[in-house]
């Protein structure tokens, strides 16, 4: 299969995942009055979503090693698409939270499986680039989420918008008829016989611990900052709802060049140095955002934050599957993703704090991750 088609077809599924993850931050603003959301209700909704993603990453990562990457990709896409459409009928925030748990199962399950699939189907010299390009579709999902919030929430409402988003379920037919199963997984299935995944995972405990810590700190900061940023802009900076959507839409545009820069640099300079640098620059951007006094300064450092932090997401997604053998790549990547989901749960708990305090904690977390990633082995150009 040509690499361009590989990245495109998997990337569109990745984009739909990002759309569904990131639309939640806008939903918390849009449906606040109708469902009578207070701070506690919002936290419960976010917690339900993130618990679903945590369980989904572990469950579907293991299934991908057992039954194949393609089948699990299709299953996760159907799970979150159908559940998203059902969430449009929620009568109160409690129902919405329960449904959002099932949305999270699919969302959390898809990401490690698709990253593993692209990594296994790419040549060593372009493997990192391809996975970062896959991750760049996250920015398209982020832009789409901002656009839906700005143009559809304000016209047809959030319920009708969620119904439309459920149509992503039909993309499963594209996956079914255009993507083959991972050849490496098929070869391994014929060879492995009585292979015990737990034994092999045990040989990589130190590496998995380090990778998990990096994932945790990355997600802790990202979701701690971006999930509540629209709410914080309204609460602390006096932005209107429409003004917030416009600001988020503009700053999200910086994510795409951030991914492209990382896609180029990971094959030129390596995974470790680029990941460390982008973590450090993410921390710096967050620190300067705190001290911004004007709209122009806020915009500049929000653009920088989107550029570098989404770039490092691409690096970490490319790096992780390369650190483990094929027989446990799905479960290992899923476990690393589960560490991210724990960060995703804890990061938003910073919300009661003011942005200056929350972003300072996040900046410190990213500086720690910048150091930790340097302790992992470099994989650029290696056969995995």
Short mmCIF file of C-alpha atoms in Angstrom, two decimals:
data_model
loop_
_atom_site.label_atom_id
_atom_site.label_comp_id
_atom_site.label_asym_id
_atom_site.label_seq_id
_atom_site.Cartn_x
_atom_site.Cartn_y
_atom_site.Cartn_z
CA UNK A 1 0.00 0.00 0.00
CA UNK A 2 1.34 3.46 -0.90
CA UNK A 3 2.42 5.51 2.09
CA UNK A 4 0.37 8.54 1.04
CA UNK A 5 -2.84 6.51 1.06
CA UNK A 6 -1.83 4.86 4.33
CA UNK A 7 -1.41 8.20 6.10
CA UNK A 8 -4.52 9.73 4.49
CA UNK A 9 -6.98 6.92 5.26
CA UNK A 10 -5.77 6.38 8.81
CA UNK A 11 -5.40 10.13 9.31
CA UNK A 12 -9.05 10.82 8.56
CA UNK A 13 -10.04 8.36 11.29
CA UNK A 14 -7.57 10.15 13.58
CA UNK A 15 -9.16 13.48 12.67
CA UNK A 16 -12.61 12.21 13.67
CA UNK A 17 -11.16 11.03 16.99
CA UNK A 18 -9.64 14.46 17.65
CA UNK A 19 -12.89 16.18 16.73
CA UNK A 20 -14.83 14.12 19.25
CA UNK A 21 -12.24 14.56 22.02
CA UNK A 22 -11.86 18.31 21.61
CA UNK A 23 -15.51 19.16 21.00
CA UNK A 24 -16.09 18.44 24.69
CA UNK A 25 -14.40 21.67 25.80
CA UNK A 26 -16.79 23.66 23.63
CA UNK A 27 -19.80 21.58 24.68
CA UNK A 28 -19.17 22.46 28.32
CA UNK A 29 -19.74 26.09 27.37
CA UNK A 30 -22.56 25.57 24.85
CA UNK A 31 -24.78 23.29 26.91
CA UNK A 32 -24.05 24.88 30.28
CA UNK A 33 -27.36 26.70 30.63
CA UNK A 34 -29.63 24.04 29.14
CA UNK A 35 -28.27 21.18 31.27
CA UNK A 36 -27.64 23.43 34.28
CA UNK A 37 -23.94 22.67 34.56
CA UNK A 38 -22.02 23.89 37.57
CA UNK A 39 -18.31 23.27 38.16
CA UNK A 40 -18.96 19.90 39.80
CA UNK A 41 -21.14 18.67 36.94
CA UNK A 42 -18.52 19.71 34.38
CA UNK A 43 -15.84 17.83 36.30
CA UNK A 44 -17.99 14.68 36.40
CA UNK A 45 -18.53 14.83 32.64
CA UNK A 46 -14.82 15.26 31.98
CA UNK A 47 -13.99 12.46 34.44
CA UNK A 48 -16.44 10.05 32.76
CA UNK A 49 -14.98 10.83 29.34
CA UNK A 50 -11.40 10.36 30.53
CA UNK A 51 -12.11 7.14 32.44
CA UNK A 52 -13.57 5.76 29.23
CA UNK A 53 -10.44 6.73 27.34
CA UNK A 54 -8.23 5.14 30.00
CA UNK A 55 -10.07 1.81 29.88
CA UNK A 56 -10.36 1.95 26.09
CA UNK A 57 -6.60 2.38 25.60
CA UNK A 58 -5.84 -0.73 27.70
CA UNK A 59 -8.70 -2.86 26.39
CA UNK A 60 -8.39 -2.18 22.68
CA UNK A 61 -4.58 -2.12 22.76
CA UNK A 62 -4.60 -5.71 23.98
CA UNK A 63 -7.31 -6.70 21.51
CA UNK A 64 -5.20 -5.28 18.67
CA UNK A 65 -2.43 -7.76 19.52
CA UNK A 66 -4.97 -10.60 19.68
CA UNK A 67 -7.33 -10.04 16.74
CA UNK A 68 -5.55 -7.51 14.53
CA UNK A 69 -5.09 -3.78 14.09
CA UNK A 70 -7.70 -3.22 11.39
CA UNK A 71 -10.63 -4.88 13.18
CA UNK A 72 -9.99 -2.89 16.33
CA UNK A 73 -9.64 0.35 14.35
CA UNK A 74 -13.10 -0.25 12.91
CA UNK A 75 -14.61 -1.22 16.26
CA UNK A 76 -13.35 1.87 18.06
CA UNK A 77 -14.55 4.20 15.31
CA UNK A 78 -18.05 2.73 15.47
CA UNK A 79 -18.11 2.91 19.27
CA UNK A 80 -17.44 6.61 19.62
CA UNK A 81 -19.41 7.67 16.53
CA UNK A 82 -22.62 5.94 17.56
CA UNK A 83 -22.29 7.02 21.19
CA UNK A 84 -21.74 10.65 20.12
CA UNK A 85 -25.00 10.63 18.17
CA UNK A 86 -26.82 9.11 21.16
CA UNK A 87 -25.43 11.84 23.45
CA UNK A 88 -27.46 14.41 21.51
CA UNK A 89 -30.57 13.05 23.28
CA UNK A 90 -29.25 13.41 26.85
CA UNK A 91 -31.91 14.94 29.10
CA UNK A 92 -29.57 15.97 31.89
CA UNK A 93 -25.86 16.14 32.62
CA UNK A 94 -25.88 12.78 34.40
CA UNK A 95 -27.10 11.00 31.25
CA UNK A 96 -24.62 12.92 29.16
CA UNK A 97 -21.76 11.84 31.46
CA UNK A 98 -22.72 8.16 31.22
CA UNK A 99 -22.93 8.28 27.43
CA UNK A 100 -19.68 10.22 27.27
CA UNK A 101 -17.96 7.32 29.08
CA UNK A 102 -18.78 5.07 26.12
CA UNK A 103 -17.64 7.76 23.69
CA UNK A 104 -14.35 7.77 25.61
CA UNK A 105 -13.95 3.99 25.28
CA UNK A 106 -13.78 4.28 21.52
CA UNK A 107 -11.71 7.45 21.48
CA UNK A 108 -9.06 6.09 23.84
CA UNK A 109 -8.93 2.75 22.07
CA UNK A 110 -8.41 4.06 18.55
CA UNK A 111 -5.31 6.19 19.06
CA UNK A 112 -2.66 3.64 20.14
CA UNK A 113 -3.96 1.07 17.66
CA UNK A 114 -3.79 3.37 14.64
CA UNK A 115 -0.34 4.71 15.61
CA UNK A 116 0.89 1.11 15.86
CA UNK A 117 -0.68 0.24 12.50
CA UNK A 118 1.02 3.12 10.64
CA UNK A 119 4.36 2.45 12.34
CA UNK A 120 4.28 -1.21 11.30
CA UNK A 121 3.40 -0.39 7.70
CA UNK A 122 6.09 2.26 7.13
CA UNK A 123 9.74 1.80 6.08
CA UNK A 124 12.30 2.60 8.82
CA UNK A 125 13.62 5.72 7.10
CA UNK A 126 10.13 7.30 6.96
CA UNK A 127 8.40 5.60 9.88
CA UNK A 128 8.72 8.53 12.28
CA UNK A 129 7.67 11.03 9.63
CA UNK A 130 4.59 9.02 8.71
CA UNK A 131 3.37 8.67 12.29
CA UNK A 132 3.89 12.39 12.93
CA UNK A 133 1.96 13.14 9.74
CA UNK A 134 -0.77 10.83 11.02
CA UNK A 135 -0.81 12.79 14.27
CA UNK A 136 -1.01 16.04 12.27
CA UNK A 137 -4.59 15.09 11.45
CA UNK A 138 -5.28 15.83 15.11
CA UNK A 139 -4.87 19.50 14.28
CA UNK A 140 -7.42 19.15 11.49
CA UNK A 141 -9.80 17.65 14.03
CA UNK A 142 -9.05 20.53 16.39
CA UNK A 143 -9.74 23.07 13.65
CA UNK A 144 -12.95 21.22 12.75
CA UNK A 145 -14.06 21.18 16.41
CA UNK A 146 -13.46 24.94 16.67
CA UNK A 147 -15.29 25.53 13.38
CA UNK A 148 -18.29 23.42 14.39
CA UNK A 149 -18.49 25.32 17.67
CA UNK A 150 -18.21 28.70 15.96
CA UNK A 151 -20.51 28.07 13.01
CA UNK A 152 -22.89 25.23 14.01
CA UNK A 153 -23.33 25.54 17.76
CA UNK A 154 -24.35 29.15 17.23
CA UNK A 155 -26.86 28.32 14.45
CA UNK A 156 -28.31 24.79 14.63
CA UNK A 157 -27.36 24.14 18.27
CA UNK A 158 -25.15 21.58 20.00
CA UNK A 159 -27.63 18.70 19.84
CA UNK A 160 -28.03 18.79 16.06
CA UNK A 161 -24.26 19.19 15.73
CA UNK A 162 -23.66 15.99 17.72
CA UNK A 163 -26.13 14.12 15.51
CA UNK A 164 -24.19 15.22 12.44
CA UNK A 165 -20.93 14.13 14.04
CA UNK A 166 -22.36 10.64 14.46
CA UNK A 167 -22.16 10.28 10.68
CA UNK A 168 -18.44 9.53 11.09
CA UNK A 169 -19.59 5.93 11.71
CA UNK A 170 -19.92 5.51 7.94
CA UNK A 171 -16.16 5.92 7.60
CA UNK A 172 -15.87 2.32 8.80
CA UNK A 173 -16.70 1.24 5.23
CA UNK A 174 -13.68 3.14 3.92
CA UNK A 175 -11.46 1.34 6.42
CA UNK A 176 -13.04 -2.00 5.56
CA UNK A 177 -12.45 -1.75 1.82
CA UNK A 178 -9.23 0.27 1.51
CA UNK A 179 -6.90 -0.70 4.38
CA UNK A 180 -5.24 -4.14 4.58
CA UNK A 181 -4.36 -5.79 7.87
CA UNK A 182 -0.85 -5.08 9.18
CA UNK A 183 1.51 -7.46 7.40
CA UNK A 184 3.83 -7.63 10.40
CA UNK A 185 0.97 -8.61 12.66
CA UNK A 186 -0.15 -11.30 10.18
CA UNK A 187 3.37 -12.72 10.02
CA UNK A 188 3.65 -12.75 13.79
CA UNK A 189 0.31 -14.51 14.17
CA UNK A 190 1.69 -17.40 12.12
CA UNK A 191 4.88 -17.59 14.17
CA UNK A 192 4.14 -16.85 17.77
CA UNK A 193 2.29 -19.97 18.90
CA UNK A 194 2.53 -20.00 22.70
CA UNK A 195 4.07 -16.56 23.08
CA UNK A 196 3.22 -14.91 26.40
CA UNK A 197 2.79 -11.16 26.10
CA UNK A 198 3.17 -10.64 29.86
CA UNK A 199 6.65 -12.20 29.82
CA UNK A 200 7.80 -10.00 26.96
CA UNK A 201 6.29 -6.88 28.55
CA UNK A 202 8.27 -7.77 31.67
CA UNK A 203 11.51 -7.40 29.73
CA UNK A 204 10.63 -3.79 28.96
CA UNK A 205 9.39 -2.59 32.35
CA UNK A 206 11.97 0.20 32.74
CA UNK A 207 11.37 1.46 29.20
CA UNK A 208 7.60 1.27 29.57
CA UNK A 209 7.81 3.14 32.88
CA UNK A 210 9.80 5.98 31.31
CA UNK A 211 7.53 6.18 28.27
CA UNK A 212 4.47 6.09 30.51
CA UNK A 213 5.85 8.97 32.59
CA UNK A 214 6.44 11.04 29.44
CA UNK A 215 2.91 10.30 28.21
CA UNK A 216 1.44 11.15 31.62
CA UNK A 217 3.19 14.53 31.82
CA UNK A 218 2.34 15.36 28.21
CA UNK A 219 -1.37 14.65 28.63
CA UNK A 220 -1.53 16.17 32.13
CA UNK A 221 -0.40 19.48 30.68
CA UNK A 222 -2.29 19.34 27.40
CA UNK A 223 -5.70 18.53 28.83
CA UNK A 224 -5.09 20.64 31.92
CA UNK A 225 -4.55 23.63 29.63
CA UNK A 226 -6.60 23.10 26.49
CA UNK A 227 -9.75 21.47 27.87
CA UNK A 228 -10.50 24.38 30.18
CA UNK A 229 -8.96 27.20 28.14
CA UNK A 230 -12.30 28.35 26.63
CA UNK A 231 -13.85 28.46 30.11
CA UNK A 232 -10.82 30.29 31.55
CA UNK A 233 -10.92 32.91 28.80
CA UNK A 234 -14.52 33.65 29.68
CA UNK A 235 -13.97 33.56 33.44
CA UNK A 236 -10.66 35.42 33.78
CA UNK A 237 -10.17 37.46 30.61
CA UNK A 238 -13.76 38.58 30.02
CA UNK A 239 -14.11 36.97 26.57
CA UNK A 240 -17.59 36.46 25.16
CA UNK A 241 -18.65 32.98 24.04
CA UNK A 242 -18.26 33.89 20.36
CA UNK A 243 -14.99 35.72 21.06
CA UNK A 244 -13.66 32.61 22.81
CA UNK A 245 -14.57 30.39 19.86
CA UNK A 246 -12.87 32.82 17.47
CA UNK A 247 -9.68 32.93 19.60
CA UNK A 248 -9.53 29.14 19.83
CA UNK A 249 -10.12 28.77 16.11
CA UNK A 250 -7.28 31.16 15.23
CA UNK A 251 -4.74 29.66 17.64
CA UNK A 252 -5.57 26.09 16.63
CA UNK A 253 -4.34 26.88 13.11
CA UNK A 254 -0.76 26.88 14.47
CA UNK A 255 -0.98 23.17 15.23
CA UNK A 256 -0.59 22.03 11.64
CA UNK A 257 2.80 23.71 10.96
CA UNK A 258 3.88 22.43 14.40
CA UNK A 259 3.28 18.87 13.25
CA UNK A 260 4.96 19.42 9.89
CA UNK A 261 8.08 20.84 11.53
CA UNK A 262 8.24 17.82 13.87
CA UNK A 263 7.68 15.40 10.96
CA UNK A 264 10.72 16.87 9.22
CA UNK A 265 12.96 17.09 12.26
CA UNK A 266 12.38 13.59 13.70
CA UNK A 267 14.01 12.05 10.62
CA UNK A 268 16.81 14.62 10.50
CA UNK A 269 17.75 15.06 14.17
CA UNK A 270 16.08 12.09 15.91
CA UNK A 271 13.19 11.44 18.25
CA UNK A 272 14.88 12.26 21.57
CA UNK A 273 16.35 15.72 20.85
CA UNK A 274 13.27 16.98 18.99
CA UNK A 275 10.92 15.70 21.67
CA UNK A 276 13.00 17.26 24.44
CA UNK A 277 13.24 20.61 22.64
CA UNK A 278 9.53 20.82 21.85
CA UNK A 279 8.63 19.95 25.45
CA UNK A 280 10.87 22.75 26.72
CA UNK A 281 9.45 25.28 24.24
CA UNK A 282 5.91 24.25 25.19
CA UNK A 283 6.77 25.02 28.81
CA UNK A 284 8.23 28.40 27.82
CA UNK A 285 5.12 29.28 25.80
CA UNK A 286 2.85 28.44 28.72
CA UNK A 287 4.95 30.59 31.05
CA UNK A 288 4.77 33.61 28.74
CA UNK A 289 1.03 33.11 28.21
CA UNK A 290 0.57 33.54 31.96
CA UNK A 291 2.18 36.99 31.94
CA UNK A 292 0.41 38.25 28.80
CA UNK A 293 -1.44 41.52 29.36
CA UNK A 294 -2.88 42.25 25.92
CA UNK A 295 -4.93 40.36 23.35
CA UNK A 296 -1.94 40.40 20.96
CA UNK A 297 0.35 38.81 23.56
CA UNK A 298 -2.24 36.19 24.45
CA UNK A 299 -2.63 35.34 20.78
CA UNK A 300 1.13 35.12 20.16
CA UNK A 301 1.88 32.75 23.03
CA UNK A 302 -1.25 30.69 22.43
CA UNK A 303 -0.06 30.22 18.85
CA UNK A 304 3.38 29.16 20.11
CA UNK A 305 1.83 26.79 22.64
CA UNK A 306 -0.27 25.12 19.94
CA UNK A 307 2.73 24.90 17.59
CA UNK A 308 5.21 23.26 19.97
CA UNK A 309 2.89 21.18 22.14
CA UNK A 310 1.07 19.53 19.27
CA UNK A 311 4.41 18.99 17.57
CA UNK A 312 5.67 17.05 20.58
CA UNK A 313 2.50 14.93 20.55
CA UNK A 314 3.51 13.83 17.06
CA UNK A 315 7.03 12.98 18.19
CA UNK A 316 5.84 10.90 21.17
CA UNK A 317 3.29 9.03 19.07
CA UNK A 318 5.98 8.21 16.49
CA UNK A 319 8.51 7.22 19.11
CA UNK A 320 6.44 4.92 21.34
CA UNK A 321 5.61 2.01 18.98
CA UNK A 322 9.26 1.86 17.88
CA UNK A 323 10.41 1.04 21.41
CA UNK A 324 8.65 -2.35 21.61
CA UNK A 325 8.56 -5.60 19.57
CA UNK A 326 5.65 -6.44 17.29
CA UNK A 327 4.21 -9.12 19.59
CA UNK A 328 3.45 -6.58 22.34
CA UNK A 329 3.48 -3.31 20.42
CA UNK A 330 -0.28 -2.84 20.65
CA UNK A 331 -0.56 -3.52 24.38
CA UNK A 332 2.63 -1.58 25.19
CA UNK A 333 1.46 1.44 23.22
CA UNK A 334 -1.96 1.04 24.82
CA UNK A 335 -0.44 0.98 28.32
CA UNK A 336 1.58 4.10 27.53
CA UNK A 337 -1.63 5.65 26.26
CA UNK A 338 -3.31 4.63 29.51
CA UNK A 339 -0.71 6.64 31.42
CA UNK A 340 -1.75 9.55 29.21
CA UNK A 341 -5.37 8.99 30.15
CA UNK A 342 -4.45 9.19 33.85
CA UNK A 343 -2.81 12.52 33.05
CA UNK A 344 -5.93 13.43 31.13
CA UNK A 345 -8.00 12.75 34.25
CA UNK A 346 -5.74 14.62 36.68
CA UNK A 347 -4.83 17.59 34.47
CA UNK A 348 -8.36 19.03 34.27
CA UNK A 349 -8.58 18.91 38.07
CA UNK A 350 -6.41 22.03 37.96
CA UNK A 351 -9.50 23.90 36.74
CA UNK A 352 -10.55 25.47 40.07
CA UNK A 353 -7.14 27.18 40.12
CA UNK A 354 -6.58 30.39 38.21
CA UNK A 355 -4.86 30.07 34.85
CA UNK A 356 -1.58 31.54 36.11
CA UNK A 357 -1.18 28.86 38.79
CA UNK A 358 -2.42 26.00 36.61
CA UNK A 359 -0.17 26.88 33.66
CA UNK A 360 2.87 27.25 35.94
CA UNK A 361 2.32 23.69 37.22
CA UNK A 362 1.89 22.52 33.62
CA UNK A 363 5.10 24.25 32.50
CA UNK A 364 7.05 22.47 35.24
CA UNK A 365 5.53 19.12 34.21
CA UNK A 366 6.64 19.63 30.61
CA UNK A 367 10.18 20.55 31.71
CA UNK A 368 10.38 17.25 33.62
CA UNK A 369 9.18 15.40 30.50
CA UNK A 370 11.84 17.24 28.47
CA UNK A 371 14.50 15.64 30.68
CA UNK A 372 12.91 12.17 30.91
CA UNK A 373 12.64 11.63 27.16
CA UNK A 374 16.43 11.92 26.89
CA UNK A 375 16.76 8.73 28.99
CA UNK A 376 15.16 6.59 26.26
CA UNK A 377 17.12 4.97 23.39
CA UNK A 378 17.11 6.67 19.99
CA UNK A 379 15.22 4.72 17.28
CA UNK A 380 15.69 6.89 14.19
CA UNK A 381 16.34 4.72 11.14
CA UNK A 382 16.33 1.44 13.07
CA UNK A 383 14.40 -1.66 12.02
CA UNK A 384 11.83 -2.47 14.70
#
